PDB file of C-alpha atoms in Angstrom:
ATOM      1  CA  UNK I 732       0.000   0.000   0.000  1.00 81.00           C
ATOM      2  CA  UNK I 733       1.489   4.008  -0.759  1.00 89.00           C
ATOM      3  CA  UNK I 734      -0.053   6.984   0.602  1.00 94.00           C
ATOM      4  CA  UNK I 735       0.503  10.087  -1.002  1.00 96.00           C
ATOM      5  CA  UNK I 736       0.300  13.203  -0.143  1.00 97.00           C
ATOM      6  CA  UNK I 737       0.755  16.452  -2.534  1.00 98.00           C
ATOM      7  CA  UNK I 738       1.358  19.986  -1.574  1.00 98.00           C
ATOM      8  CA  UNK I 739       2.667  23.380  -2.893  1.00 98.00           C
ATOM      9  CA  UNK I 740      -0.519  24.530  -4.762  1.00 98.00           C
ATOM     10  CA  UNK I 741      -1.240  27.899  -5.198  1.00 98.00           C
ATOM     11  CA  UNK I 742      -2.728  30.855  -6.570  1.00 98.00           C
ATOM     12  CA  UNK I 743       0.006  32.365  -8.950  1.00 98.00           C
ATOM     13  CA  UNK I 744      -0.208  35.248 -11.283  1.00 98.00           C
ATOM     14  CA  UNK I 745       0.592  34.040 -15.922  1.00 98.00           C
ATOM     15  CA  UNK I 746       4.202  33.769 -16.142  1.00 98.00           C
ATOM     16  CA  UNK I 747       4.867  32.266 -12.860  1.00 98.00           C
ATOM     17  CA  UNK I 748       6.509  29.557 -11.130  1.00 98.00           C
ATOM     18  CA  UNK I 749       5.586  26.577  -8.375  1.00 98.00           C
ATOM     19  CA  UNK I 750       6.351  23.654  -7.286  1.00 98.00           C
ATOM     20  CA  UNK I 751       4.242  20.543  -6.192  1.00 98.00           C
ATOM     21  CA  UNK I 752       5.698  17.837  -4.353  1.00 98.00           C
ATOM     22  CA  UNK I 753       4.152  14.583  -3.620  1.00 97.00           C
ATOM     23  CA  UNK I 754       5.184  12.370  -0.383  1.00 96.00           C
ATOM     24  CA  UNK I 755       5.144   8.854  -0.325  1.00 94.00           C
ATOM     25  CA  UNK I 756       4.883   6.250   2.315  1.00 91.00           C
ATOM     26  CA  UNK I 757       5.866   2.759   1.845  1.00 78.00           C
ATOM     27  CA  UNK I 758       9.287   1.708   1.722  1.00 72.00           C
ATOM     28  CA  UNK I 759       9.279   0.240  -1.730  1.00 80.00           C
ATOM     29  CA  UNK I 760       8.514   4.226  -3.399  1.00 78.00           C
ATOM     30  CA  UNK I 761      11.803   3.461  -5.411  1.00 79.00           C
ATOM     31  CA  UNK I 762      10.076   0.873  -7.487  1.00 84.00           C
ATOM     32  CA  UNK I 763       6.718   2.894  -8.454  1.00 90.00           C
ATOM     33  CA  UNK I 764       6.370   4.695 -11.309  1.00 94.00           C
ATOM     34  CA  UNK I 765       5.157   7.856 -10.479  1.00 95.00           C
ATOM     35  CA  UNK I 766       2.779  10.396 -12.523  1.00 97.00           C
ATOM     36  CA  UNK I 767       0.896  13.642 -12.199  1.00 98.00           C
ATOM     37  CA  UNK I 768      -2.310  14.187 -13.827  1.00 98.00           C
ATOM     38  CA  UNK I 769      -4.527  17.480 -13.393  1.00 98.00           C
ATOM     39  CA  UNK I 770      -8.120  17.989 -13.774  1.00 98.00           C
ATOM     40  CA  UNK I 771     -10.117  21.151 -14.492  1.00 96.00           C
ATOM     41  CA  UNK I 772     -13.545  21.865 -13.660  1.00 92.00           C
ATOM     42  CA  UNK I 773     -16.409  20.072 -15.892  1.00 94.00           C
ATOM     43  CA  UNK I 774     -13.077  18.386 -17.230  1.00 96.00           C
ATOM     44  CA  UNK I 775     -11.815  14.944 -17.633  1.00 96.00           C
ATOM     45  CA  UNK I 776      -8.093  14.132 -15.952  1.00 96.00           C
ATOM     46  CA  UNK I 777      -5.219  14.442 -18.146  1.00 97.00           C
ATOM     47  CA  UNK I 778      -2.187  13.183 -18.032  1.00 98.00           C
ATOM     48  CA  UNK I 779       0.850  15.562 -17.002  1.00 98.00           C
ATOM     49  CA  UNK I 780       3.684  13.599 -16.488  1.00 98.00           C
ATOM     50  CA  UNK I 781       5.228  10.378 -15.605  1.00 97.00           C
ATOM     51  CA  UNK I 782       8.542   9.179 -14.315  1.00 95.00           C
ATOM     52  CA  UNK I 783      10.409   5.565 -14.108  1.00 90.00           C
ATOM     53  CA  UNK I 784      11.374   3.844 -10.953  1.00 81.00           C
ATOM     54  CA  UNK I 785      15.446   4.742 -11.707  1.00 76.00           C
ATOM     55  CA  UNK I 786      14.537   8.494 -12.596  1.00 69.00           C
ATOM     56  CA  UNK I 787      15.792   7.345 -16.182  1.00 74.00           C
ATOM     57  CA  UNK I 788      12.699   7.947 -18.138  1.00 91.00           C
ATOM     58  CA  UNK I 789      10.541  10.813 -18.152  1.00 95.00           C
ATOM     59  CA  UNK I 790       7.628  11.921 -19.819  1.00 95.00           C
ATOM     60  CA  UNK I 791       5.908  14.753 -20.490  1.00 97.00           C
ATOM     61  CA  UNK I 792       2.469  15.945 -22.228  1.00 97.00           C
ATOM     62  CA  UNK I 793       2.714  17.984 -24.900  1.00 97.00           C
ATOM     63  CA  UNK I 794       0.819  20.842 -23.424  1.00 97.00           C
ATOM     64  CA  UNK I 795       3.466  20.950 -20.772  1.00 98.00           C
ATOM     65  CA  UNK I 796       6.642  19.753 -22.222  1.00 97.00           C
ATOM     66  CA  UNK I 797       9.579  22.900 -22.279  1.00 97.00           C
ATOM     67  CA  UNK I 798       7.504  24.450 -19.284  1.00 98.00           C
ATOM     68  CA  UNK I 799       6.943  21.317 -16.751  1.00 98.00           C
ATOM     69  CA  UNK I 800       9.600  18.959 -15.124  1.00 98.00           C
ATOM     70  CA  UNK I 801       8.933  16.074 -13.171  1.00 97.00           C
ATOM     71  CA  UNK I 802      11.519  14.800 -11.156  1.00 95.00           C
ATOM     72  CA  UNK I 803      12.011  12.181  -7.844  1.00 93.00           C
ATOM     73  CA  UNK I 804      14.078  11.770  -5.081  1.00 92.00           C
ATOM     74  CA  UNK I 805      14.049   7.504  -3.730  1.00 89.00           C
ATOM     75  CA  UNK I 806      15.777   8.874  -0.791  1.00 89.00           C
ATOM     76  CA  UNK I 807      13.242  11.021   0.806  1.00 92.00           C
ATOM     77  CA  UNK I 808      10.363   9.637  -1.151  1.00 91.00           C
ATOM     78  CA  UNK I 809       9.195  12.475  -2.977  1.00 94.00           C
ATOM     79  CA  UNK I 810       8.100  12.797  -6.709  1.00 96.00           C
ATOM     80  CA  UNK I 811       8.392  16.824  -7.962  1.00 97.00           C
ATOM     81  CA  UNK I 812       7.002  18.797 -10.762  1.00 98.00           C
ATOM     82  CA  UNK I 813       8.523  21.746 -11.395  1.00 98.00           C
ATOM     83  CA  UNK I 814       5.870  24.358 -13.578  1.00 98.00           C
ATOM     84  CA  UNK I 815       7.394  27.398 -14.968  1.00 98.00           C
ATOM     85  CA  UNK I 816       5.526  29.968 -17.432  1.00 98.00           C
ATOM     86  CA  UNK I 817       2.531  28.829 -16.179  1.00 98.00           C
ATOM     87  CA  UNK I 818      -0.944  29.890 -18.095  1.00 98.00           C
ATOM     88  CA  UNK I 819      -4.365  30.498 -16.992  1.00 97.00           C
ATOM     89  CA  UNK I 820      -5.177  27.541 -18.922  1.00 96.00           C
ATOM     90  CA  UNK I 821      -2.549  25.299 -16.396  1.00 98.00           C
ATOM     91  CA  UNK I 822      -5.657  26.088 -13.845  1.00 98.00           C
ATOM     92  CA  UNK I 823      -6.758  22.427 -12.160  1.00 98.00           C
ATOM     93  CA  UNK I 824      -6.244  20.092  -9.385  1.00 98.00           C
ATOM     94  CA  UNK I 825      -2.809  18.573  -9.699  1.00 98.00           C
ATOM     95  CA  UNK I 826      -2.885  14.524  -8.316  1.00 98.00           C
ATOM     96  CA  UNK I 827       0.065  12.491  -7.527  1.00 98.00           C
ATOM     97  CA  UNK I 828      -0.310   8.728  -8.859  1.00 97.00           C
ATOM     98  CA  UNK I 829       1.854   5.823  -8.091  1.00 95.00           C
ATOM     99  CA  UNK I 830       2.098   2.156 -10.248  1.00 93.00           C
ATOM    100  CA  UNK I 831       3.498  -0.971  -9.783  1.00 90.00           C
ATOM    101  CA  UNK I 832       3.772  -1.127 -13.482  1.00 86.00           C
ATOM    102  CA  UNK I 833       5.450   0.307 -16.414  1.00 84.00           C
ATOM    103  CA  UNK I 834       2.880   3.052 -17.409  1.00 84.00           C
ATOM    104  CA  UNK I 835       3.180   6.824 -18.710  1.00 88.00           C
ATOM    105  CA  UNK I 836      -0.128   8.627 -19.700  1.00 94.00           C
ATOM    106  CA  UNK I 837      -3.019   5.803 -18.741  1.00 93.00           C
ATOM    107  CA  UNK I 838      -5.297   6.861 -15.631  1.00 94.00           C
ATOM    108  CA  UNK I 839      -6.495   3.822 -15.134  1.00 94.00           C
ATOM    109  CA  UNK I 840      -3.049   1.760 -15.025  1.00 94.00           C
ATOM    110  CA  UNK I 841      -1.873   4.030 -11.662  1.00 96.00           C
ATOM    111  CA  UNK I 842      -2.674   2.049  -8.714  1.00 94.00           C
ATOM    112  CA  UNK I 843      -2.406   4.686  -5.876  1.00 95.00           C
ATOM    113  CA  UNK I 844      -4.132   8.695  -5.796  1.00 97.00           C
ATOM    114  CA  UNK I 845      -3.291  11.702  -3.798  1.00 97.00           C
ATOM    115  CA  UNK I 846      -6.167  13.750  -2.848  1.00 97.00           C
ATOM    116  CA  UNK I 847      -4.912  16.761  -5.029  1.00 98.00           C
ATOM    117  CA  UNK I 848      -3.509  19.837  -4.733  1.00 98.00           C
ATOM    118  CA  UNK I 849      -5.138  23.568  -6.230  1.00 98.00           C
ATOM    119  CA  UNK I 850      -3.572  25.793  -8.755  1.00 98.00           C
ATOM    120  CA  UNK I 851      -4.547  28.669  -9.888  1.00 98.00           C
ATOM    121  CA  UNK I 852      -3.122  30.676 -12.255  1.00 98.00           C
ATOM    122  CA  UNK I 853      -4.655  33.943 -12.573  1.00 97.00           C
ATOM    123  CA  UNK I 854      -4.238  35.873 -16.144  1.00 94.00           C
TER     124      UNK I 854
END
């Protein structure tokens, strides 16, 4: 069983920066892979990013790629995404995901949900 738990959300102003983190319990984190999806209001959830279990393979959605980074640290059991130039149209909850298998931008192949975290990016 993980439980995660994301943070850092915010209201931030078009142009800005933030970024989420997601904490993990469970001491086998360093064998997940790890995504973020977000979803909007009236919207379905979308796929973000994803990251291997070694950190050697990351992916990005299109919308995002150049602007979002995800990233992980095994050691302190933490999964990042870094947003820069943010948009009004970046405006959702962000979730954390964890799998035992190897996925990338399928919903239903994560295994484990954060509740979410809010951002707002105000135009």
């Amino acid at each position: 069983q993980v439980q995660l738990v994301e943070s850092g959300g915010a209201l931030v102003q078009a142009g800005g920066s933030l970024r989420l983190s997601c904490a993990a319990s469970g001491r086998t984190f360093s064998t997940y892979t790890m995504g973020w999806f977000r979803q909007a209001p009236g919207k379905e959830r979308q796929f973000v990013a994803a990251i291997n279990w070694g950190a050697g393979s990351t992916y990005h959605a299109d919308s995002v790629k150049g602007r979002f980074t995800i990233s992980r640290d095994n050691a302190k059991n933490t999964v990042y995404l870094q947003m820069n130039g943010l948009k009004p149209e970046d405006t959702a909850v962000y979730f954390c995901a964890a799998s035992r298998r190897m996925v990338r931008d399928v919903a239903s192949a994560y295994d484990f949900w954060g509740q979410g975290t809010q951002v707002t990016v105000s135009s």
